[in-house]
PDB file of C-alpha atoms and ligand atoms in Angstrom:
ATOM      1  CA  UNK A   1     113.031-116.371 -52.073  1.00 46.00           C
ATOM      2  CA  UNK A   2     115.495-117.767 -54.976  1.00 48.00           C
ATOM      3  CA  UNK A   3     114.256-116.914 -58.622  1.00 57.00           C
ATOM      4  CA  UNK A   4     113.814-119.264 -61.132  1.00 59.00           C
ATOM      5  CA  UNK A   5     117.457-118.838 -62.773  1.00 60.00           C
ATOM      6  CA  UNK A   6     118.904-118.745 -59.326  1.00 69.00           C
ATOM      7  CA  UNK A   7     117.269-121.753 -57.758  1.00 68.00           C
ATOM      8  CA  UNK A   8     119.973-124.360 -59.010  1.00 79.00           C
ATOM      9  CA  UNK A   9     123.196-122.162 -57.604  1.00 89.00           C
ATOM     10  CA  UNK A  10     125.156-123.927 -55.122  1.00 92.00           C
ATOM     11  CA  UNK A  11     127.743-122.502 -52.328  1.00 93.00           C
ATOM     12  CA  UNK A  12     128.000-119.019 -54.361  1.00 95.00           C
ATOM     13  CA  UNK A  13     125.553-115.991 -53.765  1.00 95.00           C
ATOM     14  CA  UNK A  14     123.487-115.117 -56.646  1.00 95.00           C
ATOM     15  CA  UNK A  15     124.196-111.396 -56.271  1.00 95.00           C
ATOM     16  CA  UNK A  16     127.910-112.184 -56.234  1.00 96.00           C
ATOM     17  CA  UNK A  17     127.677-114.610 -59.895  1.00 97.00           C
ATOM     18  CA  UNK A  18     125.726-111.337 -61.085  1.00 97.00           C
ATOM     19  CA  UNK A  19     128.335-109.067 -59.958  1.00 98.00           C
ATOM     20  CA  UNK A  20     131.160-110.742 -61.842  1.00 98.00           C
ATOM     21  CA  UNK A  21     128.794-111.293 -64.847  1.00 98.00           C
ATOM     22  CA  UNK A  22     128.725-107.393 -64.485  1.00 98.00           C
ATOM     23  CA  UNK A  23     132.547-106.618 -64.833  1.00 98.00           C
ATOM     24  CA  UNK A  24     132.732-108.983 -67.820  1.00 98.00           C
ATOM     25  CA  UNK A  25     129.815-107.369 -69.609  1.00 98.00           C
ATOM     26  CA  UNK A  26     131.409-104.188 -68.963  1.00 98.00           C
ATOM     27  CA  UNK A  27     134.541-105.532 -70.487  1.00 98.00           C
ATOM     28  CA  UNK A  28     132.974-106.894 -73.148  1.00 98.00           C
ATOM     29  CA  UNK A  29     131.412-103.326 -74.401  1.00 98.00           C
ATOM     30  CA  UNK A  30     134.958-102.153 -73.993  1.00 98.00           C
ATOM     31  CA  UNK A  31     136.490-104.881 -76.686  1.00 98.00           C
ATOM     32  CA  UNK A  32     133.864-104.388 -78.962  1.00 98.00           C
ATOM     33  CA  UNK A  33     134.280-100.548 -78.923  1.00 98.00           C
ATOM     34  CA  UNK A  34     138.190-100.403 -79.113  1.00 98.00           C
ATOM     35  CA  UNK A  35     137.776-103.502 -82.216  1.00 98.00           C
ATOM     36  CA  UNK A  36     134.835-100.747 -83.807  1.00 98.00           C
ATOM     37  CA  UNK A  37     137.327 -97.806 -83.541  1.00 98.00           C
ATOM     38  CA  UNK A  38     140.450-100.022 -84.712  1.00 98.00           C
ATOM     39  CA  UNK A  39     138.553-101.071 -87.938  1.00 97.00           C
ATOM     40  CA  UNK A  40     137.757 -97.624 -88.525  1.00 97.00           C
ATOM     41  CA  UNK A  41     140.865 -95.889 -88.169  1.00 97.00           C
ATOM     42  CA  UNK A  42     143.487 -99.005 -88.836  1.00 97.00           C
ATOM     43  CA  UNK A  43     146.240 -97.872 -92.253  1.00 96.00           C
ATOM     44  CA  UNK A  44     148.949 -99.865 -93.663  1.00 93.00           C
ATOM     45  CA  UNK A  45     149.912-103.086 -95.011  1.00 91.00           C
ATOM     46  CA  UNK A  46     147.098-106.117 -95.042  1.00 91.00           C
ATOM     47  CA  UNK A  47     144.769-103.701 -93.805  1.00 93.00           C
ATOM     48  CA  UNK A  48     141.708-105.470 -95.687  1.00 95.00           C
ATOM     49  CA  UNK A  49     142.374-108.381 -93.997  1.00 95.00           C
ATOM     50  CA  UNK A  50     142.626-106.739 -90.272  1.00 97.00           C
ATOM     51  CA  UNK A  51     139.807-105.006 -91.284  1.00 97.00           C
ATOM     52  CA  UNK A  52     138.112-108.018 -91.861  1.00 98.00           C
ATOM     53  CA  UNK A  53     139.011-109.520 -88.863  1.00 98.00           C
ATOM     54  CA  UNK A  54     138.619-106.428 -86.294  1.00 98.00           C
ATOM     55  CA  UNK A  55     135.007-106.082 -87.744  1.00 98.00           C
ATOM     56  CA  UNK A  56     134.305-110.320 -86.781  1.00 98.00           C
ATOM     57  CA  UNK A  57     135.607-109.899 -83.518  1.00 98.00           C
ATOM     58  CA  UNK A  58     133.926-106.613 -82.663  1.00 98.00           C
ATOM     59  CA  UNK A  59     130.457-108.383 -83.251  1.00 98.00           C
ATOM     60  CA  UNK A  60     131.762-111.566 -81.150  1.00 98.00           C
ATOM     61  CA  UNK A  61     132.276-109.006 -78.529  1.00 98.00           C
ATOM     62  CA  UNK A  62     128.671-107.578 -78.794  1.00 98.00           C
ATOM     63  CA  UNK A  63     127.196-111.039 -79.149  1.00 98.00           C
ATOM     64  CA  UNK A  64     128.946-112.107 -75.892  1.00 99.00           C
ATOM     65  CA  UNK A  65     127.870-108.727 -74.070  1.00 98.00           C
ATOM     66  CA  UNK A  66     124.019-109.926 -75.361  1.00 98.00           C
ATOM     67  CA  UNK A  67     124.504-113.294 -73.862  1.00 98.00           C
ATOM     68  CA  UNK A  68     126.147-111.914 -70.432  1.00 98.00           C
ATOM     69  CA  UNK A  69     122.953-109.326 -70.295  1.00 98.00           C
ATOM     70  CA  UNK A  70     120.737-112.300 -71.045  1.00 98.00           C
ATOM     71  CA  UNK A  71     122.238-114.168 -67.933  1.00 98.00           C
ATOM     72  CA  UNK A  72     122.331-111.150 -65.458  1.00 98.00           C
ATOM     73  CA  UNK A  73     118.373-110.745 -65.963  1.00 97.00           C
ATOM     74  CA  UNK A  74     117.774-114.792 -65.842  1.00 96.00           C
ATOM     75  CA  UNK A  75     119.605-114.439 -62.404  1.00 96.00           C
ATOM     76  CA  UNK A  76     117.108-111.462 -61.371  1.00 96.00           C
ATOM     77  CA  UNK A  77     119.667-108.911 -61.430  1.00 97.00           C
ATOM     78  CA  UNK A  78     120.480-105.743 -64.153  1.00 98.00           C
ATOM     79  CA  UNK A  79     123.027-105.498 -66.355  1.00 98.00           C
ATOM     80  CA  UNK A  80     124.765-101.924 -65.586  1.00 98.00           C
ATOM     81  CA  UNK A  81     122.716 -99.172 -66.693  1.00 98.00           C
ATOM     82  CA  UNK A  82     125.742 -96.427 -67.078  1.00 98.00           C
ATOM     83  CA  UNK A  83     128.406 -96.551 -70.073  1.00 98.00           C
ATOM     84  CA  UNK A  84     130.392 -94.598 -66.720  1.00 98.00           C
ATOM     85  CA  UNK A  85     129.933 -98.259 -65.402  1.00 98.00           C
ATOM     86  CA  UNK A  86     131.791 -99.510 -68.101  1.00 98.00           C
ATOM     87  CA  UNK A  87     135.082 -97.970 -66.743  1.00 98.00           C
ATOM     88  CA  UNK A  88     134.865 -98.441 -62.809  1.00 98.00           C
ATOM     89  CA  UNK A  89     133.763-102.104 -63.449  1.00 98.00           C
ATOM     90  CA  UNK A  90     136.230-103.455 -66.232  1.00 98.00           C
ATOM     91  CA  UNK A  91     139.334-105.857 -65.486  1.00 98.00           C
ATOM     92  CA  UNK A  92     140.549-105.278 -68.632  1.00 98.00           C
ATOM     93  CA  UNK A  93     140.608-101.498 -69.294  1.00 96.00           C
ATOM     94  CA  UNK A  94     139.934 -99.682 -72.231  1.00 96.00           C
ATOM     95  CA  UNK A  95     143.308 -98.971 -74.403  1.00 93.00           C
ATOM     96  CA  UNK A  96     142.727 -95.860 -77.310  1.00 94.00           C
ATOM     97  CA  UNK A  97     145.010 -96.544 -80.218  1.00 95.00           C
ATOM     98  CA  UNK A  98     148.013 -94.471 -79.726  1.00 95.00           C
ATOM     99  CA  UNK A  99     149.540 -95.269 -83.348  1.00 96.00           C
ATOM    100  CA  UNK A 100     146.554 -96.512 -86.482  1.00 97.00           C
ATOM    101  CA  UNK A 101     149.351 -98.742 -87.620  1.00 97.00           C
ATOM    102  CA  UNK A 102     148.335-102.603 -88.399  1.00 97.00           C
ATOM    103  CA  UNK A 103     150.897-104.225 -86.256  1.00 96.00           C
ATOM    104  CA  UNK A 104     150.831-101.394 -83.248  1.00 97.00           C
ATOM    105  CA  UNK A 105     146.931-102.135 -83.170  1.00 97.00           C
ATOM    106  CA  UNK A 106     146.752-105.734 -83.625  1.00 97.00           C
ATOM    107  CA  UNK A 107     149.131-105.813 -80.375  1.00 97.00           C
ATOM    108  CA  UNK A 108     146.875-104.138 -78.542  1.00 97.00           C
ATOM    109  CA  UNK A 109     144.088-106.283 -79.339  1.00 98.00           C
ATOM    110  CA  UNK A 110     146.547-109.315 -78.507  1.00 98.00           C
ATOM    111  CA  UNK A 111     147.215-107.706 -74.996  1.00 97.00           C
ATOM    112  CA  UNK A 112     143.338-107.378 -74.953  1.00 98.00           C
ATOM    113  CA  UNK A 113     142.405-110.980 -75.849  1.00 98.00           C
ATOM    114  CA  UNK A 114     145.495-112.192 -73.269  1.00 98.00           C
ATOM    115  CA  UNK A 115     143.679-110.018 -70.598  1.00 98.00           C
ATOM    116  CA  UNK A 116     140.068-111.825 -71.593  1.00 98.00           C
ATOM    117  CA  UNK A 117     141.245-115.021 -71.212  1.00 98.00           C
ATOM    118  CA  UNK A 118     142.787-114.646 -67.858  1.00 98.00           C
ATOM    119  CA  UNK A 119     139.721-113.389 -66.758  1.00 98.00           C
ATOM    120  CA  UNK A 120     137.442-115.999 -68.284  1.00 98.00           C
ATOM    121  CA  UNK A 121     139.377-118.504 -67.258  1.00 98.00           C
ATOM    122  CA  UNK A 122     139.154-117.558 -63.362  1.00 98.00           C
ATOM    123  CA  UNK A 123     135.294-116.952 -63.957  1.00 98.00           C
ATOM    124  CA  UNK A 124     135.466-120.369 -64.641  1.00 98.00           C
ATOM    125  CA  UNK A 125     136.836-122.065 -61.955  1.00 98.00           C
ATOM    126  CA  UNK A 126     134.822-119.472 -59.980  1.00 98.00           C
ATOM    127  CA  UNK A 127     132.219-121.102 -61.212  1.00 98.00           C
ATOM    128  CA  UNK A 128     132.490-124.544 -61.592  1.00 97.00           C
ATOM    129  CA  UNK A 129     130.174-126.947 -59.931  1.00 96.00           C
ATOM    130  CA  UNK A 130     128.444-123.821 -58.506  1.00 97.00           C
ATOM    131  CA  UNK A 131     126.536-122.541 -61.577  1.00 96.00           C
ATOM    132  CA  UNK A 132     126.560-124.854 -64.410  1.00 96.00           C
ATOM    133  CA  UNK A 133     124.923-122.492 -66.734  1.00 96.00           C
ATOM    134  CA  UNK A 134     127.000-119.463 -66.022  1.00 97.00           C
ATOM    135  CA  UNK A 135     129.915-121.930 -66.188  1.00 98.00           C
ATOM    136  CA  UNK A 136     128.616-123.250 -69.476  1.00 98.00           C
ATOM    137  CA  UNK A 137     128.485-119.553 -70.479  1.00 98.00           C
ATOM    138  CA  UNK A 138     131.389-118.711 -70.013  1.00 98.00           C
ATOM    139  CA  UNK A 139     133.556-121.592 -71.229  1.00 98.00           C
ATOM    140  CA  UNK A 140     131.690-120.609 -74.665  1.00 98.00           C
ATOM    141  CA  UNK A 141     133.073-117.367 -74.302  1.00 98.00           C
ATOM    142  CA  UNK A 142     136.273-118.044 -73.573  1.00 98.00           C
ATOM    143  CA  UNK A 143     136.806-120.584 -76.427  1.00 98.00           C
ATOM    144  CA  UNK A 144     135.852-117.328 -78.452  1.00 98.00           C
ATOM    145  CA  UNK A 145     138.335-115.126 -76.791  1.00 98.00           C
ATOM    146  CA  UNK A 146     141.147-118.152 -77.254  1.00 98.00           C
ATOM    147  CA  UNK A 147     140.517-118.527 -80.889  1.00 98.00           C
ATOM    148  CA  UNK A 148     140.122-114.072 -81.318  1.00 98.00           C
ATOM    149  CA  UNK A 149     144.060-114.128 -79.745  1.00 98.00           C
ATOM    150  CA  UNK A 150     145.036-116.857 -82.089  1.00 98.00           C
ATOM    151  CA  UNK A 151     143.443-115.133 -85.398  1.00 98.00           C
ATOM    152  CA  UNK A 152     145.865-111.926 -84.294  1.00 98.00           C
ATOM    153  CA  UNK A 153     148.466-113.802 -83.688  1.00 98.00           C
ATOM    154  CA  UNK A 154     148.265-115.188 -87.038  1.00 97.00           C
ATOM    155  CA  UNK A 155     148.003-112.020 -88.801  1.00 97.00           C
ATOM    156  CA  UNK A 156     150.348-110.404 -86.670  1.00 97.00           C
ATOM    157  CA  UNK A 157     153.079-113.100 -87.304  1.00 97.00           C
ATOM    158  CA  UNK A 158     152.142-113.093 -91.235  1.00 96.00           C
ATOM    159  CA  UNK A 159     152.600-109.252 -91.254  1.00 96.00           C
ATOM    160  CA  UNK A 160     155.910-108.841 -89.722  1.00 95.00           C
ATOM    161  CA  UNK A 161     157.232-111.910 -91.945  1.00 94.00           C
ATOM    162  CA  UNK A 162     156.027-109.945 -94.892  1.00 92.00           C
ATOM    163  CA  UNK A 163     157.364-106.986 -93.871  1.00 90.00           C
ATOM    164  CA  UNK A 164     160.763-108.473 -93.282  1.00 93.00           C
ATOM    165  CA  UNK A 165     160.497-110.252 -97.017  1.00 93.00           C
ATOM    166  CA  UNK A 166     160.080-106.925 -98.729  1.00 91.00           C
ATOM    167  CA  UNK A 167     162.770-104.892 -96.520  1.00 91.00           C
ATOM    168  CA  UNK A 168     165.292-107.754 -97.574  1.00 93.00           C
ATOM    169  CA  UNK A 169     164.295-107.472-101.217  1.00 92.00           C
ATOM    170  CA  UNK A 170     164.972-103.831-101.110  1.00 87.00           C
ATOM    171  CA  UNK A 171     168.837-104.055 -99.586  1.00 78.00           C
TER     172      UNK A 171
HETATM  173 FE1  LIG B 201     134.556-111.130 -75.598  1.00 73.15          FE
HETATM  174 FE1  LIG B 202     137.744-111.190 -77.925  1.00 73.15          FE
HETATM  175 MG1  LIG B 203     138.636-114.266 -85.560  1.00 73.15          MG
END
């Protein structure tokens, strides 16, 4: 009784794949909202460059949620229907900004991406040679998360370097 999208899955239960994809789906919505709200409240040095990056990442996370929902449906599953489930199913959770300073916000987001990278790496291992379509999709998302982490780290390093230079000229 395999559905069209699940007939080529070997060595893993479709229900397990759907469960794991739904957990990633929850993470993507929370990541989307974290970037969305960070971009709204951010303050401080080089704010505009960071705003542009956060906004781009928010759009990427929403696109990831869309990819995951489509694959879940293709497998005959149902994407999480209630936002409350984002918190119960999420692996990386949600970190509300405690400070609106650019450096603090970048640090929070870097942590979030590091969690996403570890979750997607382990998902790629789980799906490899079992569900090729989900494996390929997860690999694409993983590549985006690696790029996100690197972009944020670069901004973080530029800003902290700039602040150090300003402080040294004021001495
Ligand atoms: Fe993502
Ligand atoms: Fe990301
Ligand atoms: Mg980027």
